[in-house]
Short mmCIF file of C-alpha atoms in Angstrom, two decimals:
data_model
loop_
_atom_site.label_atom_id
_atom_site.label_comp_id
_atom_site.label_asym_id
_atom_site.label_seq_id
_atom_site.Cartn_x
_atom_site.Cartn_y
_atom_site.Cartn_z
CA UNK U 20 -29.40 -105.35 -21.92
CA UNK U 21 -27.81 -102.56 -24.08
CA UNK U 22 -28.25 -102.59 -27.35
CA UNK U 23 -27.11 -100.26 -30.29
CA UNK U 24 -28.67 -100.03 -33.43
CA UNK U 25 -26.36 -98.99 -36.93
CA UNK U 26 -28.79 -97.91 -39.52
CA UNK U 27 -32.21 -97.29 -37.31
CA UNK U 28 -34.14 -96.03 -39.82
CA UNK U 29 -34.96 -99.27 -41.99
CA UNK U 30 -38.23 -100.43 -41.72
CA UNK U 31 -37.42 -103.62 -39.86
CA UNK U 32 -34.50 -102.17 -37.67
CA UNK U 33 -36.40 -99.45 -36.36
CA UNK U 34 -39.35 -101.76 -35.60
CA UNK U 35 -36.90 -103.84 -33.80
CA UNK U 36 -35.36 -101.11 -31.47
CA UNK U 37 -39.16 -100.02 -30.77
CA UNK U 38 -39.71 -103.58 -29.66
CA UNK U 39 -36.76 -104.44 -27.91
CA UNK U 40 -37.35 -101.39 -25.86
CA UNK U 41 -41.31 -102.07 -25.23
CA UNK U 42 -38.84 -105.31 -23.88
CA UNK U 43 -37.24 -102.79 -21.16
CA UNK U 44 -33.76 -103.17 -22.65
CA UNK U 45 -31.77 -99.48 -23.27
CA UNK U 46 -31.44 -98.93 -27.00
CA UNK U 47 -29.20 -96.32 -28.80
CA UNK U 48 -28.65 -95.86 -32.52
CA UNK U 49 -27.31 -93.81 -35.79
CA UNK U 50 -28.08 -93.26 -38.96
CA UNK U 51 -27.50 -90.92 -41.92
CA UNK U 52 -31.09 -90.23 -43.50
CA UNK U 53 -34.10 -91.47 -41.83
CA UNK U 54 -37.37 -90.87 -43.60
CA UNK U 55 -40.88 -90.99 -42.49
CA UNK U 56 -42.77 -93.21 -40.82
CA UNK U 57 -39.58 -94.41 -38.83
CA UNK U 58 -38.74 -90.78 -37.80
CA UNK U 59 -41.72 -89.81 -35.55
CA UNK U 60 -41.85 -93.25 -34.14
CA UNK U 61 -38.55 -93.06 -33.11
CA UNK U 62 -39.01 -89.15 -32.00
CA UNK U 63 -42.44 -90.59 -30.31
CA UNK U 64 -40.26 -93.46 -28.08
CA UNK U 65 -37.32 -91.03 -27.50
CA UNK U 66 -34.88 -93.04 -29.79
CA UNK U 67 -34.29 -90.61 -32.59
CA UNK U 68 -30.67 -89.72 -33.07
CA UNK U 69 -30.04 -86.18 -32.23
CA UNK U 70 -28.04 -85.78 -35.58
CA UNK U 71 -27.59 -87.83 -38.60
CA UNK U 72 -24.12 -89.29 -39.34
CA UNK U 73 -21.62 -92.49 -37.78
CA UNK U 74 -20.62 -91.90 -34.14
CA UNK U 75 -17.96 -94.29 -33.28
CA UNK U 76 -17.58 -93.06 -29.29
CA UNK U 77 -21.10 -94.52 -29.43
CA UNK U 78 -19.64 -98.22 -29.22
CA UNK U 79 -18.47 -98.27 -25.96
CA UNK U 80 -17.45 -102.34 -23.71
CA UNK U 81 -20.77 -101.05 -21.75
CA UNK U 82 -22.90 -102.53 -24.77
CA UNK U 83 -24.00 -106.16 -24.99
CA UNK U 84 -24.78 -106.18 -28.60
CA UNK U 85 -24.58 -104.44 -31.92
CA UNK U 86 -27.46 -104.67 -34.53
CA UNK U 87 -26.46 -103.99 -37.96
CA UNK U 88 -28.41 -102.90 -41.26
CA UNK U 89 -28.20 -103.89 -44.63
CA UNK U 90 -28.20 -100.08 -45.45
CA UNK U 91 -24.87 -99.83 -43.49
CA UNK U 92 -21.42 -100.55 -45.52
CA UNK U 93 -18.25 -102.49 -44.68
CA UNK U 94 -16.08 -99.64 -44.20
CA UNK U 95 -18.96 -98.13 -41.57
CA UNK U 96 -16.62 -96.55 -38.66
CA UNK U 97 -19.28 -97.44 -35.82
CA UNK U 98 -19.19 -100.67 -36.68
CA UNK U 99 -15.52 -101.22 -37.21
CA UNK U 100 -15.42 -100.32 -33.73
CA UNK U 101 -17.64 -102.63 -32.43
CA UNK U 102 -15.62 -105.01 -33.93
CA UNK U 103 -11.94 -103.84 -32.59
CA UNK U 104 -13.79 -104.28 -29.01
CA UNK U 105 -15.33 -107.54 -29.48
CA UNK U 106 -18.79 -106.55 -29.13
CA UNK U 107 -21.56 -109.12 -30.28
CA UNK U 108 -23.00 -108.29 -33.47
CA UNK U 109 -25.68 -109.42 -35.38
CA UNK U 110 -28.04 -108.85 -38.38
CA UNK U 111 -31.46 -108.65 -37.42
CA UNK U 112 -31.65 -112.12 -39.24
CA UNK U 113 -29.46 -113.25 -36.66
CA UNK U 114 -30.76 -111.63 -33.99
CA UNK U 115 -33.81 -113.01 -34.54
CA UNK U 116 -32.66 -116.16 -34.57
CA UNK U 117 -31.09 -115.35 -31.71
CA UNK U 118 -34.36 -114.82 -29.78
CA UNK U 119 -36.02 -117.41 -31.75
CA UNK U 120 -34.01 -120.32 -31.34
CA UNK U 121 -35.79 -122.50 -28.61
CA UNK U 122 -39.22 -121.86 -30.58
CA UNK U 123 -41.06 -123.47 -33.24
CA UNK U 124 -40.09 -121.04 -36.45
CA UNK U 125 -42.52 -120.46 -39.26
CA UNK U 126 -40.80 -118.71 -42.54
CA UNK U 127 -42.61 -117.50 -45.16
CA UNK U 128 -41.15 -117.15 -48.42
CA UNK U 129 -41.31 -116.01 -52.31
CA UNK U 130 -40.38 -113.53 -54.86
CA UNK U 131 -44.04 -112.33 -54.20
CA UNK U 132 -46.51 -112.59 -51.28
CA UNK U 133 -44.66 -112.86 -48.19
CA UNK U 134 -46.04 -109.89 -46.28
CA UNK U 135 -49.78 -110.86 -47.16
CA UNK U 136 -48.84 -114.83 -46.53
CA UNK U 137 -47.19 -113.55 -43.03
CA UNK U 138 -50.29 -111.76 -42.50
CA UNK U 139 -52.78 -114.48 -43.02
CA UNK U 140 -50.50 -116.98 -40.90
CA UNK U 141 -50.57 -114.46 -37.51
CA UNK U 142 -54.74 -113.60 -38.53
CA UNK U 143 -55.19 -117.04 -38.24
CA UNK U 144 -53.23 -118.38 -35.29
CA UNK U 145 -53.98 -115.06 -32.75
CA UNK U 146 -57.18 -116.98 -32.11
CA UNK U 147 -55.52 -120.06 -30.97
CA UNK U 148 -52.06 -119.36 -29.33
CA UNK U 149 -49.50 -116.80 -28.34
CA UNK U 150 -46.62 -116.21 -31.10
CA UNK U 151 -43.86 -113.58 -31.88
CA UNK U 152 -43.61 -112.43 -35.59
CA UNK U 153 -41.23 -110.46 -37.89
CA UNK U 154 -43.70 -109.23 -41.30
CA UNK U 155 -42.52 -106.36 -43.70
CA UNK U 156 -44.88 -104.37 -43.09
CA UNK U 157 -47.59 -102.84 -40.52
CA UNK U 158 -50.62 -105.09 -40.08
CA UNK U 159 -54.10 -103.97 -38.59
CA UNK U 160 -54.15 -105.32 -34.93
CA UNK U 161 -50.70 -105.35 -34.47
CA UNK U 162 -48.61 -102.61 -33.03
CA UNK U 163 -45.45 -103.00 -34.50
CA UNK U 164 -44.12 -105.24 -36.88
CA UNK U 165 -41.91 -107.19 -34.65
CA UNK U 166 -43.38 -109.16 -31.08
CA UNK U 167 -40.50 -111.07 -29.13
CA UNK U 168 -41.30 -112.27 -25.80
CA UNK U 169 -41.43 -116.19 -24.56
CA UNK U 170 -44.20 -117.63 -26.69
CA UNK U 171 -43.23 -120.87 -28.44
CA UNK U 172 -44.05 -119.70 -31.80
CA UNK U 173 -42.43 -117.48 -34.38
CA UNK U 174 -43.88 -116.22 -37.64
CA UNK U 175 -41.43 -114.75 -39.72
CA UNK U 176 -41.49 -113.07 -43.19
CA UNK U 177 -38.29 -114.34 -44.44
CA UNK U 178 -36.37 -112.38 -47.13
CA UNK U 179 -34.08 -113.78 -49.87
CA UNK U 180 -32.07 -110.59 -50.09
CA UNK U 181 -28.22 -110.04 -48.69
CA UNK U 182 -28.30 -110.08 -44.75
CA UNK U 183 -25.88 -107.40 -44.05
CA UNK U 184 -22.32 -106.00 -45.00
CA UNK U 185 -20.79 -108.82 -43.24
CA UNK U 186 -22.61 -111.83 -44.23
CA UNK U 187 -23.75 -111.67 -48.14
CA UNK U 188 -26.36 -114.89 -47.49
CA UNK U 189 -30.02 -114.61 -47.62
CA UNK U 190 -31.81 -113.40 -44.58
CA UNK U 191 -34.25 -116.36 -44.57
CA UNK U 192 -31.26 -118.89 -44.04
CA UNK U 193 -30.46 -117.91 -40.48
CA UNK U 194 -34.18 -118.94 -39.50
CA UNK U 195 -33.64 -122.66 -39.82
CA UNK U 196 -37.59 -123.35 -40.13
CA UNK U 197 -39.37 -125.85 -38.49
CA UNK U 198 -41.90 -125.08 -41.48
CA UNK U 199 -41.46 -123.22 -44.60
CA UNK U 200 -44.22 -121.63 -47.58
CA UNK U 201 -42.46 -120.67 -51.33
CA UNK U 202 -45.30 -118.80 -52.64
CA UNK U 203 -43.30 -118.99 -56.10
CA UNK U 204 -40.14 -117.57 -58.01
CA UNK U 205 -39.96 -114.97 -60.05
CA UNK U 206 -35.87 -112.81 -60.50
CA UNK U 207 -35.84 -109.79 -58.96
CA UNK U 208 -32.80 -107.89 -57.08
CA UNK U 209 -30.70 -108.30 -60.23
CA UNK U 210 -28.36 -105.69 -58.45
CA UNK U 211 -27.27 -108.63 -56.03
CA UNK U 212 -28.65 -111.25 -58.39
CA UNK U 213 -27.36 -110.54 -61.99
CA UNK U 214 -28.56 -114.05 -63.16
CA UNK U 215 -31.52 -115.99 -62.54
CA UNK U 216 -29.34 -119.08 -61.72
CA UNK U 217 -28.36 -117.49 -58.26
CA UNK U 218 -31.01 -115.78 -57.50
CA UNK U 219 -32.78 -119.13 -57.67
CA UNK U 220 -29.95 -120.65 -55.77
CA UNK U 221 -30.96 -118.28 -53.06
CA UNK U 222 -34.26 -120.84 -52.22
CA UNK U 223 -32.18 -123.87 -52.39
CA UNK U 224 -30.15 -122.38 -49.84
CA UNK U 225 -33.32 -121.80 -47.92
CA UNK U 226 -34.63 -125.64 -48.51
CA UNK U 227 -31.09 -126.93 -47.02
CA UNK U 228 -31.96 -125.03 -43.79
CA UNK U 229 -35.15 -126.35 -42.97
CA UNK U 230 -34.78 -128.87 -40.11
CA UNK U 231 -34.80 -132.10 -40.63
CA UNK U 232 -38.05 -133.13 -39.51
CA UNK U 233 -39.71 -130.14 -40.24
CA UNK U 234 -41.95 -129.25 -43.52
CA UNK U 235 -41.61 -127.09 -46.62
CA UNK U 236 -44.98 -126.34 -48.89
CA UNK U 237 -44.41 -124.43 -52.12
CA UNK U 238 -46.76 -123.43 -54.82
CA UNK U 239 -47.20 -125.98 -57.58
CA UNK U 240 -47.77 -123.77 -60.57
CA UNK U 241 -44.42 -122.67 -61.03
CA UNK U 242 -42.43 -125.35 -62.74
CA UNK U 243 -38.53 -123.26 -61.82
CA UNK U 244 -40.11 -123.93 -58.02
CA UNK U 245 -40.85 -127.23 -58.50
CA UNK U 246 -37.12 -128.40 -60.11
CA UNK U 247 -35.59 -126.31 -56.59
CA UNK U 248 -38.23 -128.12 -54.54
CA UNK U 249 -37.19 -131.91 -56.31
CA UNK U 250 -33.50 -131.44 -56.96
CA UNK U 251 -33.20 -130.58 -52.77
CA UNK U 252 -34.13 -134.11 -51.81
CA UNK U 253 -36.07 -132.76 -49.41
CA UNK U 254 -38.53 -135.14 -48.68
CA UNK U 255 -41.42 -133.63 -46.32
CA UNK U 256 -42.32 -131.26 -49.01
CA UNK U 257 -46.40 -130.88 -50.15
CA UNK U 258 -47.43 -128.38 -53.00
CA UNK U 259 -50.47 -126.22 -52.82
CA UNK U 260 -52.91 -124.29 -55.14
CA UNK U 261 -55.82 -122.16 -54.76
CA UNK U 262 -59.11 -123.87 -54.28
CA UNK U 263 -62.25 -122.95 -56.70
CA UNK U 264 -63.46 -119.93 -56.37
CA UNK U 265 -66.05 -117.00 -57.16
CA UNK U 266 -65.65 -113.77 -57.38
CA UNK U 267 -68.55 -111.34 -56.02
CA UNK U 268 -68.40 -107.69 -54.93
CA UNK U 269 -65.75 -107.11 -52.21
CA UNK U 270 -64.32 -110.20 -52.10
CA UNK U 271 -64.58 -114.46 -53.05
CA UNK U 272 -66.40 -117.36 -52.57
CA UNK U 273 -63.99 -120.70 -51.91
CA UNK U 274 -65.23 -124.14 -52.19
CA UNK U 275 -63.22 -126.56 -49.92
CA UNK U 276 -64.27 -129.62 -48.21
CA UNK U 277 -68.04 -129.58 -49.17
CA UNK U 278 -67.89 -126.20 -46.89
CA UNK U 279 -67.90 -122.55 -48.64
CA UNK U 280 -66.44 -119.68 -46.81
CA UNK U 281 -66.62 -115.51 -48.16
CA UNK U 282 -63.14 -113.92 -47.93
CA UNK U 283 -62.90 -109.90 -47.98
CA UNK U 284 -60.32 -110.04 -50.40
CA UNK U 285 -59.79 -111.24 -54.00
CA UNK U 286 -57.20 -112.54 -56.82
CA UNK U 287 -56.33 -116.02 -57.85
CA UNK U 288 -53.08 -114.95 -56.54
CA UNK U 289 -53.98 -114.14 -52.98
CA UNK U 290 -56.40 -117.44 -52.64
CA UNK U 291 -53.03 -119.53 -53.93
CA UNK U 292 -51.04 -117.88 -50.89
CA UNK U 293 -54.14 -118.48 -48.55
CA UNK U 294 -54.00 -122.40 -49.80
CA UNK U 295 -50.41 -122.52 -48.45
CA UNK U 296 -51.07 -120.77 -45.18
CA UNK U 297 -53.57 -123.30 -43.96
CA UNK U 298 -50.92 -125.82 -44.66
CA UNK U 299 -48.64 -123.96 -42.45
CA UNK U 300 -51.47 -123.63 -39.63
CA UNK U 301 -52.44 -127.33 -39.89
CA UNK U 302 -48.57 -128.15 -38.79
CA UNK U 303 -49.61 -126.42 -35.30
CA UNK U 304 -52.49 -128.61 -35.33
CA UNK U 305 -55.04 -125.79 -36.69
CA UNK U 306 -58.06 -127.64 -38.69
CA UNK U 307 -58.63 -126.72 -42.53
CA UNK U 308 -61.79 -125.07 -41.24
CA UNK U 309 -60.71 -123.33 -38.55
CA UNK U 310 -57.98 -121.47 -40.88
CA UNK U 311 -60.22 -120.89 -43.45
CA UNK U 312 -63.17 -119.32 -41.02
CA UNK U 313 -60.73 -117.13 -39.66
CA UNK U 314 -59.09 -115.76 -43.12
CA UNK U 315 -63.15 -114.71 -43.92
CA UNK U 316 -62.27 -111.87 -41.36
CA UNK U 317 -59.01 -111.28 -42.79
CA UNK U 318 -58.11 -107.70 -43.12
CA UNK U 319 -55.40 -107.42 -45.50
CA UNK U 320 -51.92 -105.69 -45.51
CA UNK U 321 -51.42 -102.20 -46.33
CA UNK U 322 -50.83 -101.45 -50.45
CA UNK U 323 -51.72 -104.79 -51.25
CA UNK U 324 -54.53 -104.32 -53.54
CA UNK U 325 -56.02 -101.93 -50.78
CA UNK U 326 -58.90 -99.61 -51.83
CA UNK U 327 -58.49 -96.24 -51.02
CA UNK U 328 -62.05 -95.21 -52.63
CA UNK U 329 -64.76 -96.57 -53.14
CA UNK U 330 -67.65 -95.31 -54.87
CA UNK U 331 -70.22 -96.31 -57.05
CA UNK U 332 -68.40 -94.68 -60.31
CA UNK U 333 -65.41 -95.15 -58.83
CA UNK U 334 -62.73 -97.66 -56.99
CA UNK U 335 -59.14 -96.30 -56.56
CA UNK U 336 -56.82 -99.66 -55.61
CA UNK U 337 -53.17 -98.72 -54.37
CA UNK U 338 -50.67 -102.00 -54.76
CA UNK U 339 -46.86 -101.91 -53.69
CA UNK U 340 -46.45 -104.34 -56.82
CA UNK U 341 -43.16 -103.72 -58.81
CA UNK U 342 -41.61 -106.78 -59.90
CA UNK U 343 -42.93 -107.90 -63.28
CA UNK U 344 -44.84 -111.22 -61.91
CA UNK U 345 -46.37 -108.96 -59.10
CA UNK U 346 -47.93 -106.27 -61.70
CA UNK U 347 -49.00 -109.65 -63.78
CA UNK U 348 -50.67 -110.73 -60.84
CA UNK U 349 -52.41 -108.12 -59.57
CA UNK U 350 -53.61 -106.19 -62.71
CA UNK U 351 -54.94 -110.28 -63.42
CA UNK U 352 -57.06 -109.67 -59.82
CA UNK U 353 -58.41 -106.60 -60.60
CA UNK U 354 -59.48 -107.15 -64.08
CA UNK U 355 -61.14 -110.41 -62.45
CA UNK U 356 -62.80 -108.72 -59.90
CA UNK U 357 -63.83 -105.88 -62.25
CA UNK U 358 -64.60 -107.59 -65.37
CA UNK U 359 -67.38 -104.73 -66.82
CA UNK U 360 -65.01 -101.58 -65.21
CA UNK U 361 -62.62 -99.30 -67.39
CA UNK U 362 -59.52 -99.99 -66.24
CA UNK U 363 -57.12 -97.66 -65.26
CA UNK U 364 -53.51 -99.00 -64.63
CA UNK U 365 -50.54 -96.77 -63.32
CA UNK U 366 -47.57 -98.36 -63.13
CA UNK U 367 -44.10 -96.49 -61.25
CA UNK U 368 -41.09 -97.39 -62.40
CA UNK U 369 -38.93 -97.21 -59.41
CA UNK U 370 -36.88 -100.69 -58.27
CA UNK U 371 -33.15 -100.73 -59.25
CA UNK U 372 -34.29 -104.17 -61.04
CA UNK U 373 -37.11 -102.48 -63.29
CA UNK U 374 -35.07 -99.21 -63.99
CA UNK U 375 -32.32 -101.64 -65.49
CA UNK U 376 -33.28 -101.52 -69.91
CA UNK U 377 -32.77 -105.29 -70.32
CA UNK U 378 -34.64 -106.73 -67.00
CA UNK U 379 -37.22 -103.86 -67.98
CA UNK U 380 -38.60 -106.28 -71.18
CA UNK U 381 -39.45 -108.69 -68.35
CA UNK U 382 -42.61 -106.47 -67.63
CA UNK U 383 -43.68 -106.41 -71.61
CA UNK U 384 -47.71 -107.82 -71.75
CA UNK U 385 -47.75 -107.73 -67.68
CA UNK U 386 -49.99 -104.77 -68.43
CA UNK U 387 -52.04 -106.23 -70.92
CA UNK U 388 -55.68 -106.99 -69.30
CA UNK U 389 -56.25 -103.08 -68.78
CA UNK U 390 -57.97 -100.45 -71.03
CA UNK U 391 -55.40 -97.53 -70.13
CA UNK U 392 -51.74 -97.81 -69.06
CA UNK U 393 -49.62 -95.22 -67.88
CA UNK U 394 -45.92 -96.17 -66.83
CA UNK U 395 -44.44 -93.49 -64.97
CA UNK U 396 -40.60 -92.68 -64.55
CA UNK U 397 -39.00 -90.28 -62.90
CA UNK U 398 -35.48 -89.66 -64.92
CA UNK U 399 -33.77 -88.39 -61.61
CA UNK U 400 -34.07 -92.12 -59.83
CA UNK U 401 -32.36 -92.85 -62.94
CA UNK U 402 -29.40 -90.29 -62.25
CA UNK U 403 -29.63 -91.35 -58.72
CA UNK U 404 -28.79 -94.79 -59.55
CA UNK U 405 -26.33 -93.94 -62.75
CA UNK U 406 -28.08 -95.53 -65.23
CA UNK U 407 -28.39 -94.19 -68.32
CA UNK U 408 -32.27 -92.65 -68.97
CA UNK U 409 -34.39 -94.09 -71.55
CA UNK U 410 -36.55 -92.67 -73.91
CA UNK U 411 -40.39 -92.41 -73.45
CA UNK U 412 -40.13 -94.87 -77.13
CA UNK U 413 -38.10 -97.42 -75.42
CA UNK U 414 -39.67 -97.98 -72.31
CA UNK U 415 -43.59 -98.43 -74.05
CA UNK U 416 -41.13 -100.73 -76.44
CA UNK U 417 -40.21 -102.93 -73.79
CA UNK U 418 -43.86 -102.57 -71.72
CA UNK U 419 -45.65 -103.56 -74.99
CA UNK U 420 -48.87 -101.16 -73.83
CA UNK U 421 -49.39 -98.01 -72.37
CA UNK U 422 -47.73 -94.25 -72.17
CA UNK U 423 -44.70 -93.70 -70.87
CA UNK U 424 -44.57 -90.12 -68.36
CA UNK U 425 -42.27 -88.23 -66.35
CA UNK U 426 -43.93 -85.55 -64.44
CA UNK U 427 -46.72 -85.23 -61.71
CA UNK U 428 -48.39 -82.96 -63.84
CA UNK U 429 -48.65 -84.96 -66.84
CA UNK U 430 -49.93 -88.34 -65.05
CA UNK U 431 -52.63 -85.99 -63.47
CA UNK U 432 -53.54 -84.41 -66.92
CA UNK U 433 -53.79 -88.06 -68.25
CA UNK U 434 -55.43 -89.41 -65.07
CA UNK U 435 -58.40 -86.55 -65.97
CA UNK U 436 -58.66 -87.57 -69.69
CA UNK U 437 -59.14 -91.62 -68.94
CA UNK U 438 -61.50 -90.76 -66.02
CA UNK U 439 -63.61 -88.75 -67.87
CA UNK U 440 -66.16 -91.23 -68.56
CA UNK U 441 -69.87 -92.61 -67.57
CA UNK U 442 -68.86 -96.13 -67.24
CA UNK U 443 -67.93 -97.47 -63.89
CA UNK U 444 -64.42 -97.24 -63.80
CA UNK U 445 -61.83 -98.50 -61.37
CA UNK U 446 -58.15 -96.95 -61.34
CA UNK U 447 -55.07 -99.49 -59.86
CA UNK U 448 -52.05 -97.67 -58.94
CA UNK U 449 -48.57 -99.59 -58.53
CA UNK U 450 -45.55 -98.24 -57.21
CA UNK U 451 -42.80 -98.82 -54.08
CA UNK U 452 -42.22 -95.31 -54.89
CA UNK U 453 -44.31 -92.14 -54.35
CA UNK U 454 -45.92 -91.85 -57.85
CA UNK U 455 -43.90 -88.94 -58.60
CA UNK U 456 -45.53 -87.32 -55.65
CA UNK U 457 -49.30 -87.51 -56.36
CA UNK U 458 -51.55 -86.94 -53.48
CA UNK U 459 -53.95 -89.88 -53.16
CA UNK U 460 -56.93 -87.01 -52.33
CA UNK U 461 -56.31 -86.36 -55.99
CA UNK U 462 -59.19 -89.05 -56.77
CA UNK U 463 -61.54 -87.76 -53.98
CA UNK U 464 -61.27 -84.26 -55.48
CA UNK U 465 -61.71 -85.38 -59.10
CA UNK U 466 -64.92 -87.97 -58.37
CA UNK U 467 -66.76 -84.59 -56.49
CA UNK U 468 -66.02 -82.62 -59.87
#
C-alpha cells in the first residue's frame, strides 16, 4: 500500500510512517519544521522530506491513503487535494482503529499517567502474548513507539486532545475499547478546553465508546472522576487505588494478597497507576501476581521521574511534568522518597495552559514540599504564543513559593548557590521544554567541583 504522511514530524506520525514501512508498505510525506529526534530517524529510514513546505503534486490517485496530523490546518493545500481526488484519509486515531478493529483494544487514559500506565500494561503482557501498541513516548525494549501486525491485542495510549483539522473529537474516542484505565482528571489544554466542563466532557465521551460488554477502571480518589464514571451508567466499571506501600532506596515495597513484591520505581502516584494496570491485565486473564512480579522489573518511561545522576551527595531526577496535578504529584514522590534530602525543584514554564496568568494560579502550593524552587520562563514562548509577559512578582504570586527566572545563566548561577551544601541533596527538574537550554552534564560537572 501507498501511504502519504501530512505533518511527519510529530512524535506519533513519524513513528507511524517508520512502522508502516518496517510493514513493507511505500511511505511519502511533508512537513514544514521537523525537529530532532524525528529528523535523523526519518533521514536514517530514507523518509525525510527533501525540503520543508506543502507539496500538493504529492497527492496523486496512485495513493491508497492519506494520514493527517493535528499540527496540519484546514486550509493545508496537500490535503485539500487529497480530498478533491477522493483519497482515504485518516487521523492516526483512525487509522489505528483502522488496523485495530478486529482486535481486543486496551486504552489507557488520564490527564496524567498514560505513557507510564501504557508502559506498565505492554511490560507486563510481553511475557504472556503477542500485542501491537501506540504509547507517547519511547520505551526501553521497544523499537518504536508504534507495533501493528496481526496479534489480537492492542495497547493504546489514548489522548483526550483534538484528533485532527477535520474531526475536533478526542483521539481516544475512535478506539472503541474493549477495556479502558482513567488514571484521574485534572484541566489542562485550556487552548481547546477553555472550561473545565468540556474538558471533562471529553472522558464522558470516552466512557460512551467503550463496548458494551467491555470494562472501564478509573481511579477512585478523584471525586470529578467518579461523578463522569456514575452519571455514564456505565455499569462494568471497578475503581482502583494504590496498595500499601514502603518506600526504600531505589524504589517500594507493596503489600498485596499476603505476597510483597520490590518495584524499581516510586510515588504514591505511580503505585495508583500500577493498581489499575493489573486490572487491565487480569481482563486478558493475567493473575494479580503475575502482573505484579513482572512490574518488579519494570523499567520506567523516559522523563518520568528518571534519574540522570546518581551519587551519594547527589540525585539529579528529570520529569516531563507540567500540568499543575503532575508537578503536585511528582514533587509529592520525590519528597517521599527523599524525606532527609535538600530539595531542589526546577520548574519550566512552557505549556500554552501554564503560560496562560489565570490557569497559572492552578499551580500555587504544587511546589510546596521542596526547600528551593525555581520557576523558569522564557518571555519569548510568551511572544511566540501572544500572550502578554508577566512579571517575575506575578508569577511567584500565583506559584505561592519559589523564584521566578528567565535566563540560562541565571538558573545556573542559582542552581550553584542551592547546591552548595554538605547535606545530601537531590535536584528534580520539570519541564516539556528544554529548560531554557541547560545541558544536563551541567550536574556532572558541578558534583566533580
Amino acid at each position: 500500500m501507498n501511504y502519504h504522511f501530512i505533518a511527519i514530524g510529530g512524535a506519533v506520525m513519524h513513528n507511524l510512517a517508520l512502522e508502516l514501512q518496517h510493514n513493507q508498505h511505500v511511505i511519502t510525506g511533508s512537513d514544514d519544521e521537523i525537529f530532532e529526534p524525528a529528523k535523523s530517524r526519518l533521514i536514517a529510514a530514507g523518509l525525510l522530506p527533501p525540503s520543508n513546505g506543502w507539496f500538493p503534486e504529492k497527492i496523486t490517485p496512485q495513493l491508497d491513503g492519506v494520514i493527517v496530523g493535528m499540527h496540519a490546518k484546514q486550509d493545508n493545500p496537500e490535503l485539500q487535494r487529497a480530498i478533491e481526488l477522493g483519497i482515504p484519509t485518516y487521523s492516526f486515531p483512525e487509522f489505528i482503529y483502522h488496523h485495530a478493529r478486529n482486535k481486543t483494544r486496551l486504552v489507557m487514559a488520564g490527564s496524567h499517567g498514560k505513557t507510564t500506565c501504557t508502559g506498565m500494561l505492554m511490560h507486563i503482557l510481553s511475557s504472556h502474548l503477542q500485542f501491537d501498541y501506540l504509547v507517547g513516548s519511547q520505551l526501553p525494549g521497544f523499537e518504536r513507539m508504534v507495533k501493528l501486525s496481526d496479534a489480537p491485542v492492542i495497547v493504546i495510549e489514548g489522548d483526550e486532545y483534538l484528533t485532527s483539522p477535520l474531526d475536533l473529537r478526542p483521539k481516544f474516542v475512535h478506539y472503541q475499547a474493549h477495556a479502558a484505565m482513567i488514571t484521574g482528571i485534572a484541566w489542562d489544554h485550556v487552548n481547546v478546553f477553555p472550561t473545565e466542563e468540556i474538558y471533562h466532557n471529553q472522558f464522558s465521551l470516552l466512557i460512551d465508546t467503550l463496548q458494551p460488554d467491555g470494562h472501564l477502571f478509573w481511579f477512585k480518589g478523584d471525586r470529578a472522576l467518579e461523578n463522569i464514571v456514575e452519571k455514564s451508567g456505565y455499569p462494568q466499571h471497578e475503581s482502583y487505588d494504590a496498595p500499601d506501600y514502603q518506600n526504600i532506596s531505589g524504589g517500594t515495597l507493596v503489600s498485596v494478597q499476603n505476597e510483597t513484591y520490590t518495584l524499581p520505581f516510586y510515588g504514591r502516584h505511580n503505585l495508583q497507576n500500577a493498581a489499575g494496570v493489573v486490572k487491565m491485565a487480569a481482563t486478558l486473564g493475567i493473575s494479580i501476581h503475575e502482573s505484579w512480579s513482572a512490574l518488579q522489573t519494570f523499567p520506567g518511561t523516559a522523563k518520568r521521574l528518571e534519574p540522570i545522576l546518581e551519587t551519594e551527595k547527589l540525585t539529579v531526577i528529570r520529569d516531563f511534568a507540567h500540568a499543575p496535578s503532575k508537578v503536585e504529584a511528582s514533587v509529592f514522590a520525590v519528597r517521599e522518597q527523599f524525606p532527609h534530602h535538600k530539595f531542589i525543584a526546577v520548574f519550566e514554564v512552557h505549556t500554552y495552559s501554564s503560560l496562560n496568568p489565570e490557569f497559572m494560579g492552578r499551580y500555587r502550593d504544587t511546589l510546596n514540599p521542596a526547600d528551593e524552587v525555581c520557576i523558569l520562563f522564557d518571555p519569548h514562548v510568551f511572544e511566540l504564543k501572544r500572550m502578554e509577559i508577566p512579571s517575575r512578582e506575578t508569577v511567584e504570586m500565583r506559584f505561592g513559593k519559589g523564584q521566578a527566572m528567565s535566563t540560562l545563566d541565571e538558573l545556573k548561577t542559582w542552581l550553584h548557590q542551592t547546591m552548595e551544601t554538605d547535606q545530601p541533596t537531590v535536584v528534580l527538574l520539570m519541564s516539556s521544554g528544554n529548560l531554557a537550554g541547560l545541558d544536563l552534564n551541567y550536574f556532572t560537572m558541578s558534583n566533580r567541583s
